[in-house]
Short mmCIF file of C-alpha atoms and ligand atoms in Angstrom, two decimals:
data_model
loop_
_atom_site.label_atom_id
_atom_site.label_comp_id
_atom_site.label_asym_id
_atom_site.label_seq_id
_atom_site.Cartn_x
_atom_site.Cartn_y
_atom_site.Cartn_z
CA UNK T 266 0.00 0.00 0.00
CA UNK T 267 1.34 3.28 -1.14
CA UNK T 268 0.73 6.51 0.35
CA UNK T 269 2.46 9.97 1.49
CA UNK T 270 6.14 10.42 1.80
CA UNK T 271 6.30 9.37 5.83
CA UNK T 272 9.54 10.84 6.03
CA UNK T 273 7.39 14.16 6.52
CA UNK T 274 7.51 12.75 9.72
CA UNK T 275 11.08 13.42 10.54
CA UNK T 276 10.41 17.21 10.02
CA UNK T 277 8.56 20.38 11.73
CA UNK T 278 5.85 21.44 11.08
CA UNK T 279 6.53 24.54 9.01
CA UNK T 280 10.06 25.46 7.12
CA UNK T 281 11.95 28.02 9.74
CA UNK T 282 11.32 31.04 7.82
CA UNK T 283 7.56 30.65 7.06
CA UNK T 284 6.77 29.93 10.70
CA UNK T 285 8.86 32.97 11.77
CA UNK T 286 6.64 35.40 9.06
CA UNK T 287 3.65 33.42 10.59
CA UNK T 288 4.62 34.67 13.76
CA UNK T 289 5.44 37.87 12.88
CA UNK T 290 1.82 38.57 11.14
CA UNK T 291 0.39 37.23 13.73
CA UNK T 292 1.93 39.52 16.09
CA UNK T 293 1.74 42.81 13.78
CA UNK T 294 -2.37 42.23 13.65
CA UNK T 295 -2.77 41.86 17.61
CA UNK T 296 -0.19 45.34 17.28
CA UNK T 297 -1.05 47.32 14.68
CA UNK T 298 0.37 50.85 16.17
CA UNK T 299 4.03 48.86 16.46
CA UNK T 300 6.97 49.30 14.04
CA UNK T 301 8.27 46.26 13.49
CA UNK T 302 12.18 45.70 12.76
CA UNK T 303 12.74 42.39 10.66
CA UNK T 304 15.95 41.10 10.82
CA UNK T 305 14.93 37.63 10.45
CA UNK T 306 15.15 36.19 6.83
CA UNK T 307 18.31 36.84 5.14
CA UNK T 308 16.52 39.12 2.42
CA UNK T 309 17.94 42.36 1.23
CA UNK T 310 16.33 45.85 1.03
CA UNK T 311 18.64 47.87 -1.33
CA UNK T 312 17.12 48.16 -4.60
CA UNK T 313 18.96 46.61 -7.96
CA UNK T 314 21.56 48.21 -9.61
CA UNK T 315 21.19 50.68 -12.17
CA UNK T 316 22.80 48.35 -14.50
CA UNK T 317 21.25 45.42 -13.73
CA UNK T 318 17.87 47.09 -13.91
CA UNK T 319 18.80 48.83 -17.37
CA UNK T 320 19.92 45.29 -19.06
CA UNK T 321 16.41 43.98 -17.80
CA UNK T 322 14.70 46.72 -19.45
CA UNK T 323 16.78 46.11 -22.72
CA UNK T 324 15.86 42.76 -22.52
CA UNK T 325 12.21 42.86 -22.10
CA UNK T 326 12.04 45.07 -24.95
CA UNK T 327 14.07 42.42 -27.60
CA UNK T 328 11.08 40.23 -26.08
CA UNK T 329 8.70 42.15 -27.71
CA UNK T 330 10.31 41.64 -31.37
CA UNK T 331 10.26 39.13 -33.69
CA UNK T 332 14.15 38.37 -34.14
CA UNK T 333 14.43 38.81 -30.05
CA UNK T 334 12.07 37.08 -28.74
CA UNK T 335 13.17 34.35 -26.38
CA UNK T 336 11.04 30.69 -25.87
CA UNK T 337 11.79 27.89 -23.30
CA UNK T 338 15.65 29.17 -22.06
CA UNK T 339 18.61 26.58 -22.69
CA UNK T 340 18.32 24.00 -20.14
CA UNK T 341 21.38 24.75 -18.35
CA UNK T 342 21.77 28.91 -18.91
CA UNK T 343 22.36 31.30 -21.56
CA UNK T 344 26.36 30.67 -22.96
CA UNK T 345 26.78 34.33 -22.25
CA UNK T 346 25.82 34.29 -18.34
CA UNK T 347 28.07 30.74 -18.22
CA UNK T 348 30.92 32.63 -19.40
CA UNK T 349 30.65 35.65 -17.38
CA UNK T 350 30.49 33.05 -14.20
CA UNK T 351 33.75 31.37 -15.21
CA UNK T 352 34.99 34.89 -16.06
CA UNK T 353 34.44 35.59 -12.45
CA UNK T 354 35.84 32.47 -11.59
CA UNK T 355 38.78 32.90 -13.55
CA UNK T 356 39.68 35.98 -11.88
CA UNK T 357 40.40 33.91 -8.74
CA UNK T 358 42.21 31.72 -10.48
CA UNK T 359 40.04 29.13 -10.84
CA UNK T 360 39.81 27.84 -14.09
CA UNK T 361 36.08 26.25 -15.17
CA UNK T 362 34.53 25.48 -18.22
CA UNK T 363 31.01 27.34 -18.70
CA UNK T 364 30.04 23.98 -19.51
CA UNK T 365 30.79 23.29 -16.39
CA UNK T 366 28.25 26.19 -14.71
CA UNK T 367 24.55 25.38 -14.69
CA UNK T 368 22.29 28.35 -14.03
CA UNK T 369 18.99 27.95 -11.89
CA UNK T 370 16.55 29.86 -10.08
CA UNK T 371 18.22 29.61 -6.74
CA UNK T 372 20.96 28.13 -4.98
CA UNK T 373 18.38 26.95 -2.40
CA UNK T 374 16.25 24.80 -5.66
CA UNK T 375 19.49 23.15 -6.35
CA UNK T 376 20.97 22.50 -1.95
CA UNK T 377 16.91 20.93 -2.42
CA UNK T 378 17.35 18.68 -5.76
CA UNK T 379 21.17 17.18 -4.80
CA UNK T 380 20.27 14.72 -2.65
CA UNK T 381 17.56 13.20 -5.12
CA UNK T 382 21.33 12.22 -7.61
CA UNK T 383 21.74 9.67 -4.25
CA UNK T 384 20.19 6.57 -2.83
CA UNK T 385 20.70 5.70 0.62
CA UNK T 386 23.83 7.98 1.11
CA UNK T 387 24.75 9.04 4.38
CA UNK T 388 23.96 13.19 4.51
CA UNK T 389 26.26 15.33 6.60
CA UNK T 390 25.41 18.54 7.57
CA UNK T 391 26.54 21.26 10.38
CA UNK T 392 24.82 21.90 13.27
CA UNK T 393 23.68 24.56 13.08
CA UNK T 394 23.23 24.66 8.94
CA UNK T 395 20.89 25.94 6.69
CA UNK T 396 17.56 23.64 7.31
CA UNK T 397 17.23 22.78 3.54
CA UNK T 398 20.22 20.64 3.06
CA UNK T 399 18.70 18.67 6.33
CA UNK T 400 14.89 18.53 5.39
CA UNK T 401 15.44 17.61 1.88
CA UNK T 402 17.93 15.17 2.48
CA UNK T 403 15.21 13.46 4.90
CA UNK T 404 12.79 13.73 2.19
CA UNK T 405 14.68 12.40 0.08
CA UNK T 406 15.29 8.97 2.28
CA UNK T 407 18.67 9.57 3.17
CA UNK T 408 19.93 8.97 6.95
CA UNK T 409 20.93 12.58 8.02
CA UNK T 410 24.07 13.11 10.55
CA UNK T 411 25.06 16.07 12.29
CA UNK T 412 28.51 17.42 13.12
CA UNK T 413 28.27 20.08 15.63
CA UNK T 414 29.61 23.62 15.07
CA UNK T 415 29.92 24.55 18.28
CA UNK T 416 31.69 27.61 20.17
CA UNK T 417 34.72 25.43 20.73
CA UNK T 418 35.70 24.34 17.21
CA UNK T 419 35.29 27.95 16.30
CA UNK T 420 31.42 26.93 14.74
CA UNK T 421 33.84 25.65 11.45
CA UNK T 422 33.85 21.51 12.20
CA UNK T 423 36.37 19.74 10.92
CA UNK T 424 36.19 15.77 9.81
CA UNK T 425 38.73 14.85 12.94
CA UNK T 426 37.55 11.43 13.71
CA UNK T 427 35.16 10.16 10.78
CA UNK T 428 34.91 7.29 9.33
CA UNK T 429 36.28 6.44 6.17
CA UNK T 430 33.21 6.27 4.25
CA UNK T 431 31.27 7.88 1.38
CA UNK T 432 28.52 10.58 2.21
CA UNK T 433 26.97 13.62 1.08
CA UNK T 434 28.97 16.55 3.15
CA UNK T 435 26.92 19.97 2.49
CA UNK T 436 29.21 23.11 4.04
CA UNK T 437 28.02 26.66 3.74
CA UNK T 438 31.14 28.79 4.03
CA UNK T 439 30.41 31.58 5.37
CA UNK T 440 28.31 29.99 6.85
CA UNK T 441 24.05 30.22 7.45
CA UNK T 442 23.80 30.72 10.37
CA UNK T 443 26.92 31.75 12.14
CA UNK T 444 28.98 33.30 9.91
CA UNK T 445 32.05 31.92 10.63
CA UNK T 446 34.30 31.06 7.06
CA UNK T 447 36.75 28.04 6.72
CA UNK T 448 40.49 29.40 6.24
CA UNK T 449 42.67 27.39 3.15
CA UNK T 450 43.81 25.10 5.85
CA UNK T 451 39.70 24.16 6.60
CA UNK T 452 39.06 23.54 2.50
CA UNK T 453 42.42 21.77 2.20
CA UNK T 454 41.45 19.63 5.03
CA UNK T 455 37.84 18.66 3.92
CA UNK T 456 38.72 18.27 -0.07
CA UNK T 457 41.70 15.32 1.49
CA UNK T 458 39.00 13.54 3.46
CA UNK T 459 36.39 13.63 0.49
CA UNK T 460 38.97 12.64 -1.57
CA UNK T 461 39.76 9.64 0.84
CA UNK T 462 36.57 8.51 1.89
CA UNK T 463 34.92 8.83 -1.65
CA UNK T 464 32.45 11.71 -0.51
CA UNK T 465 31.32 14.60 -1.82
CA UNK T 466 31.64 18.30 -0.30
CA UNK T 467 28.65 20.10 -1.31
CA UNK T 468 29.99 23.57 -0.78
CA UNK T 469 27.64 26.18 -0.36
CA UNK T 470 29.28 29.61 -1.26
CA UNK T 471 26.18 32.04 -1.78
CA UNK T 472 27.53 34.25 0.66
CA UNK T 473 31.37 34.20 -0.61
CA UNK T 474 31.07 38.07 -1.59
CA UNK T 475 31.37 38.96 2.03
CA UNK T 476 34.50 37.39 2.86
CA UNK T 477 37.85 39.68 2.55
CA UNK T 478 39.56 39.53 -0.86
CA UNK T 479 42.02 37.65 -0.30
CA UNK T 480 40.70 34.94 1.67
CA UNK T 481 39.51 31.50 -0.61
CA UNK T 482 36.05 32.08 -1.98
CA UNK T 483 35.40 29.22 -3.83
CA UNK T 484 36.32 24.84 -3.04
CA UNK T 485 37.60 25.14 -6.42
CA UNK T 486 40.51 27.27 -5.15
CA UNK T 487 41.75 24.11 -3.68
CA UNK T 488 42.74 21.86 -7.02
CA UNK T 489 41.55 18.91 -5.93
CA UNK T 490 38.07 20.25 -5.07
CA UNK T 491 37.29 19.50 -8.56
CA UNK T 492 37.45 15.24 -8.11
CA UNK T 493 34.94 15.47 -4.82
CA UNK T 494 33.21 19.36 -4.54
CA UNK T 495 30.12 20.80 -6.20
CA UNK T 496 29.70 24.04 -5.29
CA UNK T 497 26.53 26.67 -5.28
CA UNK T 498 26.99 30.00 -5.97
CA UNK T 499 23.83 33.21 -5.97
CA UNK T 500 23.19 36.39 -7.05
CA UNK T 501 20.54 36.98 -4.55
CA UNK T 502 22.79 38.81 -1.72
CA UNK T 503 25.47 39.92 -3.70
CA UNK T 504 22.86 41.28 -6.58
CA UNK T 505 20.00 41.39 -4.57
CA UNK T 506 18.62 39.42 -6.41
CA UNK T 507 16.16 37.61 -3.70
CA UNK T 508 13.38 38.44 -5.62
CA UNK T 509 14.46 38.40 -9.34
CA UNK T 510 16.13 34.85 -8.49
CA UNK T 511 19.38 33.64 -10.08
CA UNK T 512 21.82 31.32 -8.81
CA UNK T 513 24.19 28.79 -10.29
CA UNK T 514 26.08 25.58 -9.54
CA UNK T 515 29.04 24.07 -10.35
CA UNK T 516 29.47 20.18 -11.63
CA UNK T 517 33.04 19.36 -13.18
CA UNK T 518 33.12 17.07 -15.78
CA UNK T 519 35.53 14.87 -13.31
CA UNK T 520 33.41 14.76 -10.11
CA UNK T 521 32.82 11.19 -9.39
CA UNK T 522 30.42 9.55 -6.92
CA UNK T 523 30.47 5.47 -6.29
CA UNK T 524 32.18 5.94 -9.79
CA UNK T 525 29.29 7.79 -11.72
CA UNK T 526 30.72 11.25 -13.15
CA UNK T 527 27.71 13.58 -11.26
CA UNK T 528 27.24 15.87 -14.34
CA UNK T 529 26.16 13.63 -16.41
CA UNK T 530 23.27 13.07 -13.67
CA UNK T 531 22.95 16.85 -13.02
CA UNK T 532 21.69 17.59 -16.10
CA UNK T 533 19.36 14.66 -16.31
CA UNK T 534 18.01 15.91 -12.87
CA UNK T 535 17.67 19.72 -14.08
CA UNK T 536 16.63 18.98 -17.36
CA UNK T 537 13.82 17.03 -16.15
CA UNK T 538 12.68 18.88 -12.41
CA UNK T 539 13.06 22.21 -14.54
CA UNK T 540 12.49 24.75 -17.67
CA UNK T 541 15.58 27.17 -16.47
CA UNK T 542 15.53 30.93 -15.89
CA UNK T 543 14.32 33.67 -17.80
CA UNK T 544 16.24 35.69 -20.05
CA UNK T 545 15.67 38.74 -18.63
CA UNK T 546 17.02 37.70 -15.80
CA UNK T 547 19.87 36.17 -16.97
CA UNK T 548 20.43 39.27 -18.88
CA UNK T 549 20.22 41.28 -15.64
CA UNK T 550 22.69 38.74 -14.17
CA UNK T 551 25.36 38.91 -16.75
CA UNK T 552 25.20 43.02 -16.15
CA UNK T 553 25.86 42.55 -12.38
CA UNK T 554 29.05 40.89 -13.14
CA UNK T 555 30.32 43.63 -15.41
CA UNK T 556 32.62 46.28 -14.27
CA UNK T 557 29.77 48.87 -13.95
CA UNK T 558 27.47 46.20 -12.14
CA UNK T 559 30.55 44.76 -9.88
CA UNK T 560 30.80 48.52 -8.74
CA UNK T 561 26.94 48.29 -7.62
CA UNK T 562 27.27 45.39 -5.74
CA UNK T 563 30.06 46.17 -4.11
CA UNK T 564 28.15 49.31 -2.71
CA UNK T 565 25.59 47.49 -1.73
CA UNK T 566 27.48 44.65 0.15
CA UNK T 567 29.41 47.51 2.10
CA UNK T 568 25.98 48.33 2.85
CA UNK T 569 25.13 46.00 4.61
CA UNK T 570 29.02 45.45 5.81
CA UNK T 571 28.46 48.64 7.62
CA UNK T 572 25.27 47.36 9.27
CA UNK T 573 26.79 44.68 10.51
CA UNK T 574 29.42 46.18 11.82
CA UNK T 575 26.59 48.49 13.71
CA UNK T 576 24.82 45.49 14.95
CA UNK T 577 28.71 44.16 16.21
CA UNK T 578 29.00 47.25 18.50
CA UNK T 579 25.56 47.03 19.92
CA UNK T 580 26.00 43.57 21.09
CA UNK T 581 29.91 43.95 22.47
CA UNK T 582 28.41 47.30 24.49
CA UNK T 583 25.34 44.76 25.57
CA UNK T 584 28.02 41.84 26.59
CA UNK T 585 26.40 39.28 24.38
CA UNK T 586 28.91 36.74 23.40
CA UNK T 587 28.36 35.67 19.89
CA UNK T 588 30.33 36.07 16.04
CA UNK T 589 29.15 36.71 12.91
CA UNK T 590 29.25 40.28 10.91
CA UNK T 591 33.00 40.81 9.77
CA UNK T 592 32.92 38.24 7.04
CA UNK T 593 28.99 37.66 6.72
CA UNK T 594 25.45 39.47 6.71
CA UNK T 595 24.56 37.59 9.63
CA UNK T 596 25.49 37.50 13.62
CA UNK T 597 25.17 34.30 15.41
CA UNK T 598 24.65 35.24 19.28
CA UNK T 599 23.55 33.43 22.62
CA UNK T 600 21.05 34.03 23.67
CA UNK T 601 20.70 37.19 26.88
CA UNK T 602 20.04 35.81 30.69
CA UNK T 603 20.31 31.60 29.56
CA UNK T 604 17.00 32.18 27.17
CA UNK T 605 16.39 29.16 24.92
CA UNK T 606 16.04 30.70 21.53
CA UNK T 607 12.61 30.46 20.85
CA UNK T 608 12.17 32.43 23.71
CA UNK T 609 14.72 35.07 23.30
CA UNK T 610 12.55 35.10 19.94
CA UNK T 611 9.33 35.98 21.75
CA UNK T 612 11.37 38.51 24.00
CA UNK T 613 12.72 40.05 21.34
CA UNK T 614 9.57 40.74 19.13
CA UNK T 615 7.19 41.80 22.09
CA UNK T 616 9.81 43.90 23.99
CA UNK T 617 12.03 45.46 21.41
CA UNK T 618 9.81 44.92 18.12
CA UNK T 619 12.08 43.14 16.68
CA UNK T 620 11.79 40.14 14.02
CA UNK T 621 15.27 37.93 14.82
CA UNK T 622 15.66 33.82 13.40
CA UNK T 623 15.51 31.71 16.89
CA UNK T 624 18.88 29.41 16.48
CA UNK T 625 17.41 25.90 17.30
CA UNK T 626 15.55 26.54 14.05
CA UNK T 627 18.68 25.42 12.48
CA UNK T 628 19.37 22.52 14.70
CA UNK T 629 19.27 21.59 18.22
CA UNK T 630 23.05 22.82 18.72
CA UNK T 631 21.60 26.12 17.75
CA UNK T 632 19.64 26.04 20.66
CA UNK T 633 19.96 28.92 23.29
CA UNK T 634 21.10 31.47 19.87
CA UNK T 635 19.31 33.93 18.10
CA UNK T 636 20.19 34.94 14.15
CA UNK T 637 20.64 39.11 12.94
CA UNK T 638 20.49 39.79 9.69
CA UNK T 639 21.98 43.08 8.82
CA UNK T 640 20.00 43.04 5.30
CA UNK T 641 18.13 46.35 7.01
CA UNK T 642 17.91 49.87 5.89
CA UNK T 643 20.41 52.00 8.02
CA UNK T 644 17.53 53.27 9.61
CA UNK T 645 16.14 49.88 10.65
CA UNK T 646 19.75 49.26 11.88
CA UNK T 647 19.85 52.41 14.07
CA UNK T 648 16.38 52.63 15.56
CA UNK T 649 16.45 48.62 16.28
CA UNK T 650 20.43 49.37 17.93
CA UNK T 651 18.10 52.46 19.99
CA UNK T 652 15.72 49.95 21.39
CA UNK T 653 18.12 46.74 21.95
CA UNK T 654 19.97 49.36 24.24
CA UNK T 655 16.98 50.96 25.50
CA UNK T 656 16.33 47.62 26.97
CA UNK T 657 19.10 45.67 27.79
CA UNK T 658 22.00 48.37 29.25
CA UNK T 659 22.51 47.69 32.02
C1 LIG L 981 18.10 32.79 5.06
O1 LIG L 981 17.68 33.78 5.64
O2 LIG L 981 18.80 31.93 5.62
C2 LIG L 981 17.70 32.54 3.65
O3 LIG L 981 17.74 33.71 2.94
C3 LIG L 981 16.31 32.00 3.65
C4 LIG L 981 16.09 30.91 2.67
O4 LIG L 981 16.81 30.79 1.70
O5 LIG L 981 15.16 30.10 2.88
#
């Protein structure tokens, strides 16, 4: 007898961020006269670039000619965003085929699909990590283990004592939640156990443009990386594109997996779970990776740098212990006065007004931590830094 998926079972009720904005409606509608900070999802405020916004608008008018209109988009991307990618990459020294670069609508659709290229393979993921990699790789049947990034090992686990064997390893560096980044030494260390225990690293990077410039930014830095890594990559916080959606991934054509070269099952998964990305967009996400558009992002991320940093001060004059903020949007702090997190949540909301992501949401070592993102306006940064020490100076 067939029926539905059980392994719904293993997971809560509601993914994180929908039960936070259920929470925070919720709230807001028992409150109306409140102004309510949200520094909960990691989605930005600034609007696009200039250049981004003009290469849209040139786009959507070829659409509306004969000789430029656009049907069904190639599977895999438009040859000309490919190229800019592995322009990019090249930059850093990395060198990568645009064959090799598969665009898609988010970073988070493709952490979601990997798992379904495995049967019964053992999924590792931090915790805390980004809840997708864990729920879908439930969904998907596979047995889920946790490797806890913890104050002591500097929330960046290493492999130290694990077995020998071949799983699915997803790393988000920096990473979602805390924001802490593995150093050369980290990558070099993960890429020699992959390569000696057969895994595969799937290395998240969507928030790489916040690291300094000359610290790694891609697996791929590390040579080997390209036998045992994928890697996901996203204009949505370096872009801002969070709501215009564009991401890609990266498959080599010599990443192996029990012996099966993964591309070659990459684009029989994409090619079949989707139709690709608009041209439009992918027009708008070639511009953001020319000079002109580079210039706009890099404004914006030193944006939201700045807010962080704003955030940092507020919490060291508060004496909450926590990281995050120097080479990420987001700061990972324990929770005030032993709170668990979903109560530092509540605190938070109806004594402060502010929206925050409760730390357990990402995994029971989470617990007793609240998420900040700095994707705020400055003046959502300032007024919430007025109230946080309105209320807690002591
Ligand atoms: C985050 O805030 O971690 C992400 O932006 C939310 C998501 O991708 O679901």
């Amino acid at each position: 007898m067939g029926g539905i998926n059980t392994k719904f079972g293993l997971l809560s009720e509601e993914y994180l961020f929908r039960e936070i904005e259920s929470r925070r409606v919720a709230y807001e509608t028992a409150h109306p006269a409140e102004r309510i900070i949200s520094l909960g999802i990691g989605d930005v405020t600034l609007p696009l670039g200039r250049c981004v916004t003009g290469a849209m608008a040139l786009a959507a008018k070829e659409m509306g000619t004969l000789r430029g209109f656009h049907g069904y988009p190639p599977a895999f991307g438009y040859p000309f965003l490919r190229e800019a990618i592995a322009g990019a990459y090249a930059e850093r020294g990395v060198t990568l085929s645009p064959e090799e670069i598969y665009i898609s609508d988010g970073a988070k659709t493709d952490a979601a699909i990997i798992p379904q290229l495995f049967s019964e393979v053992p999924v590792l993921v931090t915790d805390p990590g980004y809840p997708v990699y864990r729920d879908m790789g439930l969904l998907s049947g596979h047995r889920v283990r946790f490797l806890p990034a913890t104050r002591e090992n500097g929330y960046l686990p290493l492999p130290g004592d694990l077995e020998d064997i071949p799983q699915v390893i997803c790393l988000c560096s920096p990473g979602n939640p805390t924001g802490a980044a593995y150093d050369r030494a980290g990558m070099e260390t993960w890429v020699a156990y992959a390569r000696k225990s057969g895994s595969l690293l799937v290395w998240d990077a969507a928030y790489a443009v916040y690291l300094p410039s000359d610290a790694p930014h891609s697996i791929f830095e590390i040579p080997d990386a390209r036998f045992c890594a994928v890697e996901l990559g996203s204009f949505s916080k370096s872009a801002g594109f969070t709501g215009v959606r564009c991401a890609w991934s990266v498959f080599t054509e010599e990443v192996l997996f029990d012996g099966q070269p993964l591309a070659l099952l990459w684009r029989r998964l994409k090619s079949t779970s989707s139709n690709g990305v608009s041209y439009l967009t992918q027009r708008g996400a070639e511009a953001a990776l020319s000079e002109k558009g580079r210039e706009e992002c890099e404004r914006k991320i030193a944006y939201y740098r700045e807010n962080a940093a704003r955030l940092s001060d507020c919490f060291f004059h508060l004496g909450w212990q926590g990281l995050g903020g120097d080479t990420s949007p987001y700061l990972w702090l324990e929770c005030p006065a032993g709170l668990s997190s979903w109560e530092a949540f509540d605190l938070l909301l109806t004594r402060v007004g502010l929206v925050t992501t409760p730390g357990v949401g990402f995994g029971q070592t989470g617990e007793g931590h609240l998420r900040f993102s700095s994707f705020a306006r400055r003046e959502e940064i300032m007024e919430a830094v007025r109230r946080l020490r309105r209320v807690f100076s002591k």
